[in-house]
mmCIF file with all atom_site columns, C-alpha atoms in Angstrom:
data_model
loop_
_atom_site.group_PDB
_atom_site.id
_atom_site.type_symbol
_atom_site.label_atom_id
_atom_site.label_alt_id
_atom_site.label_comp_id
_atom_site.label_asym_id
_atom_site.label_entity_id
_atom_site.label_seq_id
_atom_site.pdbx_PDB_ins_code
_atom_site.Cartn_x
_atom_site.Cartn_y
_atom_site.Cartn_z
_atom_site.occupancy
_atom_site.B_iso_or_equiv
_atom_site.pdbx_formal_charge
_atom_site.auth_seq_id
_atom_site.auth_comp_id
_atom_site.auth_asym_id
_atom_site.auth_atom_id
_atom_site.pdbx_PDB_model_num
ATOM 1   C CA . GLU A 1 1   ? 0.095   0.068  0.012   1.00 57.00 ? 1272 GLU A CA 1
ATOM 2   C CA . THR A 1 2   ? 1.579   3.071  -1.467  1.00 68.00 ? 1273 THR A CA 1
ATOM 3   C CA . GLY A 1 3   ? 1.089   5.931  1.560   1.00 88.00 ? 1274 GLY A CA 1
ATOM 4   C CA . VAL A 1 4   ? 0.618   9.844  0.887   1.00 93.00 ? 1275 VAL A CA 1
ATOM 5   C CA . THR A 1 5   ? 3.598   11.043 -0.819  1.00 94.00 ? 1276 THR A CA 1
ATOM 6   C CA . GLN A 1 6   ? 4.278   15.316 -0.972  1.00 96.00 ? 1277 GLN A CA 1
ATOM 7   C CA . SER A 1 7   ? 6.352   17.073 -3.379  1.00 96.00 ? 1278 SER A CA 1
ATOM 8   C CA . PRO A 1 8   ? 8.603   18.273 -3.499  1.00 97.00 ? 1279 PRO A CA 1
ATOM 9   C CA . THR A 1 9   ? 10.539  18.359 0.064   1.00 96.00 ? 1280 THR A CA 1
ATOM 10  C CA . HIS A 1 10  ? 12.011  22.074 0.424   1.00 96.00 ? 1281 HIS A CA 1
ATOM 11  C CA . LEU A 1 11  ? 11.398  24.732 -1.637  1.00 96.00 ? 1282 LEU A CA 1
ATOM 12  C CA . ILE A 1 12  ? 12.164  27.981 -1.316  1.00 98.00 ? 1283 ILE A CA 1
ATOM 13  C CA . LYS A 1 13  ? 10.426  31.605 -3.276  1.00 98.00 ? 1284 LYS A CA 1
ATOM 14  C CA . THR A 1 14  ? 10.874  35.113 -3.473  1.00 98.00 ? 1285 THR A CA 1
ATOM 15  C CA . ARG A 1 15  ? 7.844   37.360 -2.248  1.00 98.00 ? 1286 ARG A CA 1
ATOM 16  C CA . GLY A 1 16  ? 5.406   38.040 -4.352  1.00 98.00 ? 1287 GLY A CA 1
ATOM 17  C CA . GLN A 1 17  ? 6.280   34.147 -6.981  1.00 98.00 ? 1288 GLN A CA 1
ATOM 18  C CA . GLN A 1 18  ? 3.686   31.767 -6.179  1.00 98.00 ? 1289 GLN A CA 1
ATOM 19  C CA . VAL A 1 19  ? 4.111   28.500 -6.129  1.00 98.00 ? 1290 VAL A CA 1
ATOM 20  C CA . THR A 1 20  ? 2.469   24.879 -6.718  1.00 98.00 ? 1291 THR A CA 1
ATOM 21  C CA . LEU A 1 21  ? 2.937   21.809 -4.580  1.00 98.00 ? 1292 LEU A CA 1
ATOM 22  C CA . ARG A 1 22  ? 1.381   18.333 -4.654  1.00 98.00 ? 1293 ARG A CA 1
ATOM 23  C CA . CYS A 1 23  ? 0.525   15.154 -3.316  1.00 97.00 ? 1294 CYS A CA 1
ATOM 24  C CA . SER A 1 24  ? -0.801  12.187 -4.240  1.00 94.00 ? 1295 SER A CA 1
ATOM 25  C CA . SER A 1 25  ? -3.288  10.121 -1.940  1.00 91.00 ? 1296 SER A CA 1
ATOM 26  C CA . GLN A 1 26  ? -3.052  6.857  -0.220  1.00 86.00 ? 1297 GLN A CA 1
ATOM 27  C CA . SER A 1 27  ? -4.021  4.273  -2.170  1.00 82.00 ? 1298 SER A CA 1
ATOM 28  C CA . GLY A 1 28  ? -8.248  4.024  -2.030  1.00 82.00 ? 1299 GLY A CA 1
ATOM 29  C CA . HIS A 1 29  ? -8.336  7.334  -0.422  1.00 86.00 ? 1300 HIS A CA 1
ATOM 30  C CA . ASN A 1 30  ? -10.777 9.389  -1.936  1.00 86.00 ? 1301 ASN A CA 1
ATOM 31  C CA . THR A 1 31  ? -10.640 12.591 0.262   1.00 89.00 ? 1302 THR A CA 1
ATOM 32  C CA . VAL A 1 32  ? -7.652  14.846 0.734   1.00 92.00 ? 1303 VAL A CA 1
ATOM 33  C CA . SER A 1 33  ? -6.684  17.752 2.637   1.00 93.00 ? 1304 SER A CA 1
ATOM 34  C CA . TRP A 1 34  ? -3.912  20.304 3.049   1.00 96.00 ? 1305 TRP A CA 1
ATOM 35  C CA . TYR A 1 35  ? -2.800  22.054 6.515   1.00 97.00 ? 1306 TYR A CA 1
ATOM 36  C CA . GLN A 1 36  ? -0.245  24.953 7.283   1.00 98.00 ? 1307 GLN A CA 1
ATOM 37  C CA . GLN A 1 37  ? 2.481   24.086 10.100  1.00 97.00 ? 1308 GLN A CA 1
ATOM 38  C CA . ALA A 1 38  ? 4.010   27.794 11.151  1.00 96.00 ? 1309 ALA A CA 1
ATOM 39  C CA . LEU A 1 39  ? 7.282   26.970 13.194  1.00 94.00 ? 1310 LEU A CA 1
ATOM 40  C CA . GLY A 1 40  ? 6.537   25.855 16.539  1.00 91.00 ? 1311 GLY A CA 1
ATOM 41  C CA . GLN A 1 41  ? 2.867   25.522 16.093  1.00 94.00 ? 1312 GLN A CA 1
ATOM 42  C CA . GLY A 1 42  ? 0.399   22.868 15.204  1.00 95.00 ? 1313 GLY A CA 1
ATOM 43  C CA . PRO A 1 43  ? -1.261  22.234 11.759  1.00 96.00 ? 1314 PRO A CA 1
ATOM 44  C CA . GLN A 1 44  ? -3.769  24.492 10.769  1.00 96.00 ? 1315 GLN A CA 1
ATOM 45  C CA . PHE A 1 45  ? -6.771  23.887 8.571   1.00 95.00 ? 1316 PHE A CA 1
ATOM 46  C CA . ILE A 1 46  ? -6.509  25.398 4.813   1.00 96.00 ? 1317 ILE A CA 1
ATOM 47  C CA . PHE A 1 47  ? -8.961  23.359 2.122   1.00 94.00 ? 1318 PHE A CA 1
ATOM 48  C CA . GLN A 1 48  ? -10.080 19.747 2.047   1.00 92.00 ? 1319 GLN A CA 1
ATOM 49  C CA . TYR A 1 49  ? -11.037 18.080 -1.463  1.00 92.00 ? 1320 TYR A CA 1
ATOM 50  C CA . TYR A 1 50  ? -13.709 15.901 -2.017  1.00 88.00 ? 1321 TYR A CA 1
ATOM 51  C CA . ARG A 1 51  ? -14.371 14.604 -5.681  1.00 86.00 ? 1322 ARG A CA 1
ATOM 52  C CA . GLU A 1 52  ? -12.709 17.008 -7.040  1.00 89.00 ? 1323 GLU A CA 1
ATOM 53  C CA . GLU A 1 53  ? -14.486 19.756 -5.333  1.00 90.00 ? 1324 GLU A CA 1
ATOM 54  C CA . GLU A 1 54  ? -13.601 21.794 -1.968  1.00 90.00 ? 1325 GLU A CA 1
ATOM 55  C CA . ASN A 1 55  ? -15.961 21.314 0.361   1.00 85.00 ? 1326 ASN A CA 1
ATOM 56  C CA . GLY A 1 56  ? -13.938 22.752 3.478   1.00 88.00 ? 1327 GLY A CA 1
ATOM 57  C CA . ARG A 1 57  ? -12.362 25.689 4.340   1.00 91.00 ? 1328 ARG A CA 1
ATOM 58  C CA . GLY A 1 58  ? -9.804  27.359 7.085   1.00 91.00 ? 1329 GLY A CA 1
ATOM 59  C CA . ASN A 1 59  ? -9.217  30.636 7.809   1.00 93.00 ? 1330 ASN A CA 1
ATOM 60  C CA . PHE A 1 60  ? -7.208  31.378 4.824   1.00 96.00 ? 1331 PHE A CA 1
ATOM 61  C CA . PRO A 1 61  ? -7.445  34.150 2.390   1.00 96.00 ? 1332 PRO A CA 1
ATOM 62  C CA . PRO A 1 62  ? -8.052  32.856 -1.297  1.00 96.00 ? 1333 PRO A CA 1
ATOM 63  C CA . ARG A 1 63  ? -4.825  32.976 -2.811  1.00 97.00 ? 1334 ARG A CA 1
ATOM 64  C CA . PHE A 1 64  ? -4.833  29.613 -1.201  1.00 98.00 ? 1335 PHE A CA 1
ATOM 65  C CA . SER A 1 65  ? -6.414  27.698 -3.952  1.00 96.00 ? 1336 SER A CA 1
ATOM 66  C CA . GLY A 1 66  ? -6.083  23.841 -4.530  1.00 96.00 ? 1337 GLY A CA 1
ATOM 67  C CA . LEU A 1 67  ? -6.983  21.037 -7.339  1.00 95.00 ? 1338 LEU A CA 1
ATOM 68  C CA . GLN A 1 68  ? -8.063  17.598 -6.789  1.00 94.00 ? 1339 GLN A CA 1
ATOM 69  C CA . PHE A 1 69  ? -7.951  15.098 -9.618  1.00 92.00 ? 1340 PHE A CA 1
ATOM 70  C CA . PRO A 1 70  ? -9.900  12.264 -11.206 1.00 90.00 ? 1341 PRO A CA 1
ATOM 71  C CA . ASN A 1 71  ? -7.249  10.495 -9.644  1.00 87.00 ? 1342 ASN A CA 1
ATOM 72  C CA . TYR A 1 72  ? -7.263  12.034 -6.114  1.00 86.00 ? 1343 TYR A CA 1
ATOM 73  C CA . SER A 1 73  ? -4.327  13.661 -5.938  1.00 92.00 ? 1344 SER A CA 1
ATOM 74  C CA . SER A 1 74  ? -4.188  16.527 -5.352  1.00 96.00 ? 1345 SER A CA 1
ATOM 75  C CA . GLU A 1 75  ? -2.270  20.375 -5.444  1.00 97.00 ? 1346 GLU A CA 1
ATOM 76  C CA . LEU A 1 76  ? -2.196  23.049 -3.277  1.00 98.00 ? 1347 LEU A CA 1
ATOM 77  C CA . ASN A 1 77  ? -1.275  26.537 -4.865  1.00 98.00 ? 1348 ASN A CA 1
ATOM 78  C CA . VAL A 1 78  ? -0.662  29.935 -2.785  1.00 98.00 ? 1349 VAL A CA 1
ATOM 79  C CA . ASN A 1 79  ? -0.077  33.200 -4.678  1.00 97.00 ? 1350 ASN A CA 1
ATOM 80  C CA . ALA A 1 80  ? 1.640   36.540 -4.408  1.00 98.00 ? 1351 ALA A CA 1
ATOM 81  C CA . LEU A 1 81  ? 4.128   34.784 -1.503  1.00 98.00 ? 1352 LEU A CA 1
ATOM 82  C CA . GLU A 1 82  ? 4.037   36.481 1.926   1.00 98.00 ? 1353 GLU A CA 1
ATOM 83  C CA . LEU A 1 83  ? 7.003   36.015 4.394   1.00 97.00 ? 1354 LEU A CA 1
ATOM 84  C CA . ASP A 1 84  ? 4.694   34.507 7.370   1.00 97.00 ? 1355 ASP A CA 1
ATOM 85  C CA . ASP A 1 85  ? 3.635   31.642 4.164   1.00 98.00 ? 1356 ASP A CA 1
ATOM 86  C CA . SER A 1 86  ? 6.778   30.251 4.893   1.00 98.00 ? 1357 SER A CA 1
ATOM 87  C CA . ALA A 1 87  ? 5.414   26.786 6.390   1.00 98.00 ? 1358 ALA A CA 1
ATOM 88  C CA . LEU A 1 88  ? 5.415   23.082 6.052   1.00 97.00 ? 1359 LEU A CA 1
ATOM 89  C CA . TYR A 1 89  ? 2.505   22.447 4.612   1.00 98.00 ? 1360 TYR A CA 1
ATOM 90  C CA . LEU A 1 90  ? 1.271   18.961 5.330   1.00 97.00 ? 1361 LEU A CA 1
ATOM 91  C CA . CYS A 1 91  ? -1.610  16.924 3.102   1.00 96.00 ? 1362 CYS A CA 1
ATOM 92  C CA . ALA A 1 92  ? -3.499  14.132 4.337   1.00 94.00 ? 1363 ALA A CA 1
ATOM 93  C CA . SER A 1 93  ? -5.605  11.513 3.074   1.00 92.00 ? 1364 SER A CA 1
ATOM 94  C CA . SER A 1 94  ? -8.872  9.463  4.062   1.00 88.00 ? 1365 SER A CA 1
ATOM 95  C CA . ARG A 1 95  ? -11.816 7.108  3.042   1.00 84.00 ? 1366 ARG A CA 1
ATOM 96  C CA . ARG A 1 96  ? -14.130 9.585  4.134   1.00 69.00 ? 1367 ARG A CA 1
ATOM 97  C CA . GLN A 1 97  ? -15.837 6.798  6.032   1.00 62.00 ? 1368 GLN A CA 1
ATOM 98  C CA . GLY A 1 98  ? -16.495 9.146  8.998   1.00 65.00 ? 1369 GLY A CA 1
ATOM 99  C CA . PRO A 1 99  ? -15.194 11.080 11.464  1.00 62.00 ? 1370 PRO A CA 1
ATOM 100 C CA . ASP A 1 100 ? -13.382 8.588  13.176  1.00 65.00 ? 1371 ASP A CA 1
ATOM 101 C CA . SER A 1 101 ? -11.282 7.716  9.627   1.00 74.00 ? 1372 SER A CA 1
ATOM 102 C CA . PRO A 1 102 ? -8.143  8.549  10.178  1.00 82.00 ? 1373 PRO A CA 1
ATOM 103 C CA . LEU A 1 103 ? -6.145  10.691 8.539   1.00 88.00 ? 1374 LEU A CA 1
ATOM 104 C CA . HIS A 1 104 ? -3.165  9.656  6.668   1.00 91.00 ? 1375 HIS A CA 1
ATOM 105 C CA . PHE A 1 105 ? -0.134  12.503 6.119   1.00 94.00 ? 1376 PHE A CA 1
ATOM 106 C CA . GLY A 1 106 ? 2.534   12.454 4.302   1.00 94.00 ? 1377 GLY A CA 1
ATOM 107 C CA . ASN A 1 107 ? 6.125   13.810 4.984   1.00 94.00 ? 1378 ASN A CA 1
ATOM 108 C CA . GLY A 1 108 ? 5.665   17.458 4.434   1.00 95.00 ? 1379 GLY A CA 1
ATOM 109 C CA . THR A 1 109 ? 6.433   20.452 2.029   1.00 97.00 ? 1380 THR A CA 1
ATOM 110 C CA . ARG A 1 110 ? 8.900   22.825 4.037   1.00 97.00 ? 1381 ARG A CA 1
ATOM 111 C CA . LEU A 1 111 ? 8.566   26.297 2.057   1.00 98.00 ? 1382 LEU A CA 1
ATOM 112 C CA . THR A 1 112 ? 10.716  28.991 2.658   1.00 98.00 ? 1383 THR A CA 1
ATOM 113 C CA . VAL A 1 113 ? 9.867   32.454 1.149   1.00 98.00 ? 1384 VAL A CA 1
ATOM 114 C CA . THR A 1 114 ? 12.728  35.051 1.461   1.00 97.00 ? 1385 THR A CA 1
ATOM 115 C CA . ALA B 2 1   ? -15.056 27.530 17.313  1.00 79.00 ? 586  ALA B CA 1
ATOM 116 C CA . GLN B 2 2   ? -13.119 24.478 18.988  1.00 87.00 ? 587  GLN B CA 1
ATOM 117 C CA . THR B 2 3   ? -9.854  25.141 20.301  1.00 93.00 ? 588  THR B CA 1
ATOM 118 C CA . VAL B 2 4   ? -7.036  23.209 21.877  1.00 97.00 ? 589  VAL B CA 1
ATOM 119 C CA . THR B 2 5   ? -4.617  23.634 24.655  1.00 97.00 ? 590  THR B CA 1
ATOM 120 C CA . GLN B 2 6   ? -1.306  21.756 25.568  1.00 98.00 ? 591  GLN B CA 1
ATOM 121 C CA . SER B 2 7   ? 0.344   23.604 28.596  1.00 96.00 ? 592  SER B CA 1
ATOM 122 C CA . GLN B 2 8   ? 3.530   21.627 28.232  1.00 97.00 ? 593  GLN B CA 1
ATOM 123 C CA . PRO B 2 9   ? 6.036   22.621 25.374  1.00 96.00 ? 594  PRO B CA 1
ATOM 124 C CA . GLU B 2 10  ? 8.537   20.738 26.200  1.00 97.00 ? 595  GLU B CA 1
ATOM 125 C CA . MET B 2 11  ? 8.867   17.319 28.472  1.00 97.00 ? 596  MET B CA 1
ATOM 126 C CA . SER B 2 12  ? 11.221  15.087 29.847  1.00 97.00 ? 597  SER B CA 1
ATOM 127 C CA . VAL B 2 13  ? 11.274  10.679 30.787  1.00 98.00 ? 598  VAL B CA 1
ATOM 128 C CA . GLN B 2 14  ? 13.769  8.656  31.658  1.00 98.00 ? 599  GLN B CA 1
ATOM 129 C CA . GLU B 2 15  ? 13.960  5.061  29.275  1.00 97.00 ? 600  GLU B CA 1
ATOM 130 C CA . ALA B 2 16  ? 11.466  2.307  30.374  1.00 97.00 ? 601  ALA B CA 1
ATOM 131 C CA . GLU B 2 17  ? 9.653   5.306  32.564  1.00 97.00 ? 602  GLU B CA 1
ATOM 132 C CA . THR B 2 18  ? 5.809   6.726  32.884  1.00 98.00 ? 603  THR B CA 1
ATOM 133 C CA . VAL B 2 19  ? 5.219   9.884  31.114  1.00 98.00 ? 604  VAL B CA 1
ATOM 134 C CA . THR B 2 20  ? 1.641   11.593 30.803  1.00 98.00 ? 605  THR B CA 1
ATOM 135 C CA . LEU B 2 21  ? 0.927   14.874 28.411  1.00 98.00 ? 606  LEU B CA 1
ATOM 136 C CA . SER B 2 22  ? -1.384  17.223 29.069  1.00 98.00 ? 607  SER B CA 1
ATOM 137 C CA . CYS B 2 23  ? -4.657  18.849 26.910  1.00 98.00 ? 608  CYS B CA 1
ATOM 138 C CA . THR B 2 24  ? -7.659  20.271 27.051  1.00 98.00 ? 609  THR B CA 1
ATOM 139 C CA . TYR B 2 25  ? -9.902  21.535 24.625  1.00 97.00 ? 610  TYR B CA 1
ATOM 140 C CA . ASP B 2 26  ? -13.215 23.647 24.642  1.00 95.00 ? 611  ASP B CA 1
ATOM 141 C CA . THR B 2 27  ? -16.254 23.079 22.505  1.00 91.00 ? 612  THR B CA 1
ATOM 142 C CA . SER B 2 28  ? -19.745 23.366 22.330  1.00 90.00 ? 613  SER B CA 1
ATOM 143 C CA . GLU B 2 29  ? -21.048 20.055 20.600  1.00 87.00 ? 614  GLU B CA 1
ATOM 144 C CA . SER B 2 30  ? -21.546 17.091 22.693  1.00 85.00 ? 615  SER B CA 1
ATOM 145 C CA . ASP B 2 31  ? -20.390 14.646 20.158  1.00 86.00 ? 616  ASP B CA 1
ATOM 146 C CA . TYR B 2 32  ? -16.280 15.053 18.682  1.00 90.00 ? 617  TYR B CA 1
ATOM 147 C CA . TYR B 2 33  ? -13.455 12.408 18.073  1.00 91.00 ? 618  TYR B CA 1
ATOM 148 C CA . LEU B 2 34  ? -10.189 13.384 19.598  1.00 94.00 ? 619  LEU B CA 1
ATOM 149 C CA . PHE B 2 35  ? -6.894  11.878 18.597  1.00 95.00 ? 620  PHE B CA 1
ATOM 150 C CA . TRP B 2 36  ? -3.021  12.412 19.561  1.00 97.00 ? 621  TRP B CA 1
ATOM 151 C CA . TYR B 2 37  ? -0.110  12.203 16.725  1.00 96.00 ? 622  TYR B CA 1
ATOM 152 C CA . LYS B 2 38  ? 3.316   12.016 16.693  1.00 97.00 ? 623  LYS B CA 1
ATOM 153 C CA . GLN B 2 39  ? 5.351   14.153 14.442  1.00 96.00 ? 624  GLN B CA 1
ATOM 154 C CA . PRO B 2 40  ? 9.036   12.749 14.502  1.00 94.00 ? 625  PRO B CA 1
ATOM 155 C CA . PRO B 2 41  ? 12.150  14.268 12.697  1.00 88.00 ? 626  PRO B CA 1
ATOM 156 C CA . SER B 2 42  ? 10.913  13.065 9.918   1.00 84.00 ? 627  SER B CA 1
ATOM 157 C CA . ARG B 2 43  ? 7.828   15.260 9.916   1.00 89.00 ? 628  ARG B CA 1
ATOM 158 C CA . GLN B 2 44  ? 5.359   12.700 9.145   1.00 89.00 ? 629  GLN B CA 1
ATOM 159 C CA . MET B 2 45  ? 2.293   13.529 12.064  1.00 92.00 ? 630  MET B CA 1
ATOM 160 C CA . ILE B 2 46  ? 1.986   9.775  12.401  1.00 93.00 ? 631  ILE B CA 1
ATOM 161 C CA . LEU B 2 47  ? -1.921  8.966  14.443  1.00 93.00 ? 632  LEU B CA 1
ATOM 162 C CA . VAL B 2 48  ? -1.173  7.027  18.148  1.00 96.00 ? 633  VAL B CA 1
ATOM 163 C CA . ILE B 2 49  ? -4.521  6.942  19.219  1.00 95.00 ? 634  ILE B CA 1
ATOM 164 C CA . ARG B 2 50  ? -7.788  8.138  19.455  1.00 93.00 ? 635  ARG B CA 1
ATOM 165 C CA . GLN B 2 51  ? -10.823 8.285  21.765  1.00 93.00 ? 636  GLN B CA 1
ATOM 166 C CA . GLU B 2 52  ? -14.503 8.646  20.928  1.00 90.00 ? 637  GLU B CA 1
ATOM 167 C CA . ALA B 2 53  ? -16.253 11.764 23.237  1.00 89.00 ? 638  ALA B CA 1
ATOM 168 C CA . TYR B 2 54  ? -19.560 9.812  23.178  1.00 88.00 ? 639  TYR B CA 1
ATOM 169 C CA . LYS B 2 55  ? -17.684 6.428  24.835  1.00 87.00 ? 640  LYS B CA 1
ATOM 170 C CA . GLN B 2 56  ? -16.779 6.464  28.498  1.00 83.00 ? 641  GLN B CA 1
ATOM 171 C CA . GLN B 2 57  ? -14.374 3.857  28.253  1.00 89.00 ? 642  GLN B CA 1
ATOM 172 C CA . ASN B 2 58  ? -10.190 5.274  27.475  1.00 93.00 ? 643  ASN B CA 1
ATOM 173 C CA . ALA B 2 59  ? -8.739  4.178  24.787  1.00 92.00 ? 644  ALA B CA 1
ATOM 174 C CA . THR B 2 60  ? -5.522  2.544  24.725  1.00 92.00 ? 645  THR B CA 1
ATOM 175 C CA . GLU B 2 61  ? -2.957  1.027  21.841  1.00 92.00 ? 646  GLU B CA 1
ATOM 176 C CA . ASN B 2 62  ? -0.134  -1.424 23.572  1.00 95.00 ? 647  ASN B CA 1
ATOM 177 C CA . ARG B 2 63  ? 2.115   1.637  25.798  1.00 97.00 ? 648  ARG B CA 1
ATOM 178 C CA . PHE B 2 64  ? 0.040   4.323  25.024  1.00 97.00 ? 649  PHE B CA 1
ATOM 179 C CA . SER B 2 65  ? -3.408  5.210  27.145  1.00 96.00 ? 650  SER B CA 1
ATOM 180 C CA . VAL B 2 66  ? -5.783  8.296  27.564  1.00 97.00 ? 651  VAL B CA 1
ATOM 181 C CA . ASN B 2 67  ? -7.510  9.790  30.302  1.00 96.00 ? 652  ASN B CA 1
ATOM 182 C CA . PHE B 2 68  ? -10.394 10.958 28.819  1.00 96.00 ? 653  PHE B CA 1
ATOM 183 C CA . GLN B 2 69  ? -12.566 13.149 31.372  1.00 95.00 ? 654  GLN B CA 1
ATOM 184 C CA . LYS B 2 70  ? -15.200 14.440 29.159  1.00 94.00 ? 655  LYS B CA 1
ATOM 185 C CA . ALA B 2 71  ? -16.725 16.957 32.212  1.00 93.00 ? 656  ALA B CA 1
ATOM 186 C CA . ALA B 2 72  ? -13.543 18.673 32.274  1.00 95.00 ? 657  ALA B CA 1
ATOM 187 C CA . LYS B 2 73  ? -12.352 18.761 28.768  1.00 95.00 ? 658  LYS B CA 1
ATOM 188 C CA . SER B 2 74  ? -8.724  17.101 29.115  1.00 96.00 ? 659  SER B CA 1
ATOM 189 C CA . PHE B 2 75  ? -7.442  14.578 27.217  1.00 97.00 ? 660  PHE B CA 1
ATOM 190 C CA . SER B 2 76  ? -3.941  13.473 28.580  1.00 97.00 ? 661  SER B CA 1
ATOM 191 C CA . LEU B 2 77  ? -1.919  10.867 27.137  1.00 98.00 ? 662  LEU B CA 1
ATOM 192 C CA . LYS B 2 78  ? 0.150   8.149  29.235  1.00 98.00 ? 663  LYS B CA 1
ATOM 193 C CA . ILE B 2 79  ? 3.180   6.539  27.759  1.00 98.00 ? 664  ILE B CA 1
ATOM 194 C CA . SER B 2 80  ? 4.483   3.612  29.287  1.00 97.00 ? 665  SER B CA 1
ATOM 195 C CA . ASP B 2 81  ? 7.664   2.194  29.514  1.00 97.00 ? 666  ASP B CA 1
ATOM 196 C CA . SER B 2 82  ? 9.069   4.844  27.441  1.00 97.00 ? 667  SER B CA 1
ATOM 197 C CA . GLN B 2 83  ? 11.304  4.070  25.273  1.00 97.00 ? 668  GLN B CA 1
ATOM 198 C CA . LEU B 2 84  ? 14.164  5.909  22.510  1.00 97.00 ? 669  LEU B CA 1
ATOM 199 C CA . GLY B 2 85  ? 12.191  5.984  19.435  1.00 96.00 ? 670  GLY B CA 1
ATOM 200 C CA . ASP B 2 86  ? 9.137   7.686  21.053  1.00 97.00 ? 671  ASP B CA 1
ATOM 201 C CA . ALA B 2 87  ? 10.977  10.760 20.989  1.00 97.00 ? 672  ALA B CA 1
ATOM 202 C CA . ALA B 2 88  ? 9.172   13.625 18.717  1.00 97.00 ? 673  ALA B CA 1
ATOM 203 C CA . MET B 2 89  ? 6.337   16.510 19.135  1.00 97.00 ? 674  MET B CA 1
ATOM 204 C CA . TYR B 2 90  ? 3.217   15.324 20.176  1.00 98.00 ? 675  TYR B CA 1
ATOM 205 C CA . PHE B 2 91  ? 0.624   16.700 19.490  1.00 98.00 ? 676  PHE B CA 1
ATOM 206 C CA . CYS B 2 92  ? -3.339  16.860 20.950  1.00 98.00 ? 677  CYS B CA 1
ATOM 207 C CA . ALA B 2 93  ? -6.474  17.124 18.173  1.00 96.00 ? 678  ALA B CA 1
ATOM 208 C CA . TYR B 2 94  ? -9.685  17.333 18.108  1.00 94.00 ? 679  TYR B CA 1
ATOM 209 C CA . ARG B 2 95  ? -12.284 16.871 14.905  1.00 90.00 ? 680  ARG B CA 1
ATOM 210 C CA . THR B 2 96  ? -15.677 17.521 14.592  1.00 80.00 ? 681  THR B CA 1
ATOM 211 C CA . PRO B 2 97  ? -18.430 14.625 14.008  1.00 68.00 ? 682  PRO B CA 1
ATOM 212 C CA . GLU B 2 98  ? -19.500 16.659 11.374  1.00 68.00 ? 683  GLU B CA 1
ATOM 213 C CA . GLY B 2 99  ? -20.339 14.511 7.889   1.00 62.00 ? 684  GLY B CA 1
ATOM 214 C CA . GLY B 2 100 ? -17.765 14.706 5.357   1.00 65.00 ? 685  GLY B CA 1
ATOM 215 C CA . SER B 2 101 ? -15.440 17.005 7.984   1.00 72.00 ? 686  SER B CA 1
ATOM 216 C CA . GLU B 2 102 ? -11.273 16.474 7.526   1.00 74.00 ? 687  GLU B CA 1
ATOM 217 C CA . LYS B 2 103 ? -10.781 19.489 9.847   1.00 87.00 ? 688  LYS B CA 1
ATOM 218 C CA . LEU B 2 104 ? -8.248  18.464 13.132  1.00 91.00 ? 689  LEU B CA 1
ATOM 219 C CA . VAL B 2 105 ? -7.739  20.946 15.265  1.00 94.00 ? 690  VAL B CA 1
ATOM 220 C CA . PHE B 2 106 ? -4.225  20.940 16.640  1.00 96.00 ? 691  PHE B CA 1
ATOM 221 C CA . GLY B 2 107 ? -2.408  22.326 20.060  1.00 97.00 ? 692  GLY B CA 1
ATOM 222 C CA . LYS B 2 108 ? 0.730   24.305 19.530  1.00 97.00 ? 693  LYS B CA 1
ATOM 223 C CA . GLY B 2 109 ? 1.991   20.413 21.163  1.00 97.00 ? 694  GLY B CA 1
ATOM 224 C CA . THR B 2 110 ? 4.231   19.129 22.940  1.00 98.00 ? 695  THR B CA 1
ATOM 225 C CA . LYS B 2 111 ? 8.345   18.014 22.645  1.00 97.00 ? 696  LYS B CA 1
ATOM 226 C CA . LEU B 2 112 ? 8.898   14.798 24.130  1.00 98.00 ? 697  LEU B CA 1
ATOM 227 C CA . THR B 2 113 ? 12.955  14.012 25.012  1.00 97.00 ? 698  THR B CA 1
ATOM 228 C CA . VAL B 2 114 ? 13.344  10.120 25.985  1.00 97.00 ? 699  VAL B CA 1
ATOM 229 C CA . ASN B 2 115 ? 16.947  10.151 28.043  1.00 97.00 ? 700  ASN B CA 1
ATOM 230 C CA . PRO B 2 116 ? 18.712  7.138  27.969  1.00 95.00 ? 701  PRO B CA 1
#
């Protein structure tokens, strides 16, 4: 069973640029969610995707957007990068079988904005 | 809005000893789920244990157990017979029972050091 994989592992961008982060769901999983983890903090929910549609969003501005593809993989896009966007971005997938179905996380993408 | 508080930024324990990590939460919901996740230096969040609020029995997974006090909104994690591999960041998390929601609300974490 293939786990959740994220790419790239590390990324350095300049303020104002745009970035795309990628996530491949664990086999058999149909729901993807994204989290931002700033240094020294717990992860914060950005949004989730199910059946290629966003169906839940945290307190993040519209410049954070995403996509889910038919194979359930996903992208997180961030426009007009700000210094505060520097963080670890975690992707998680699940089977959407109920609120106790466990989320499986990837190893994250470390984004640094200079 | 739900909040999760972990009041211990760092904890340490001797190998083979027992340690308890604290977590409190705030919610107006009567049914929900609570989790403890472990994040080693590899950065991957690994599920340690979960508890359903409507179950009074405390969850147990091998050396890991919880003390769930619903009235006090407290959810502590006990690690018995601590091992060097238990060293990591530990996060307490809350999940709403709302159908289809994958949103977890995390605390700020507790860094656990295991001394040989």
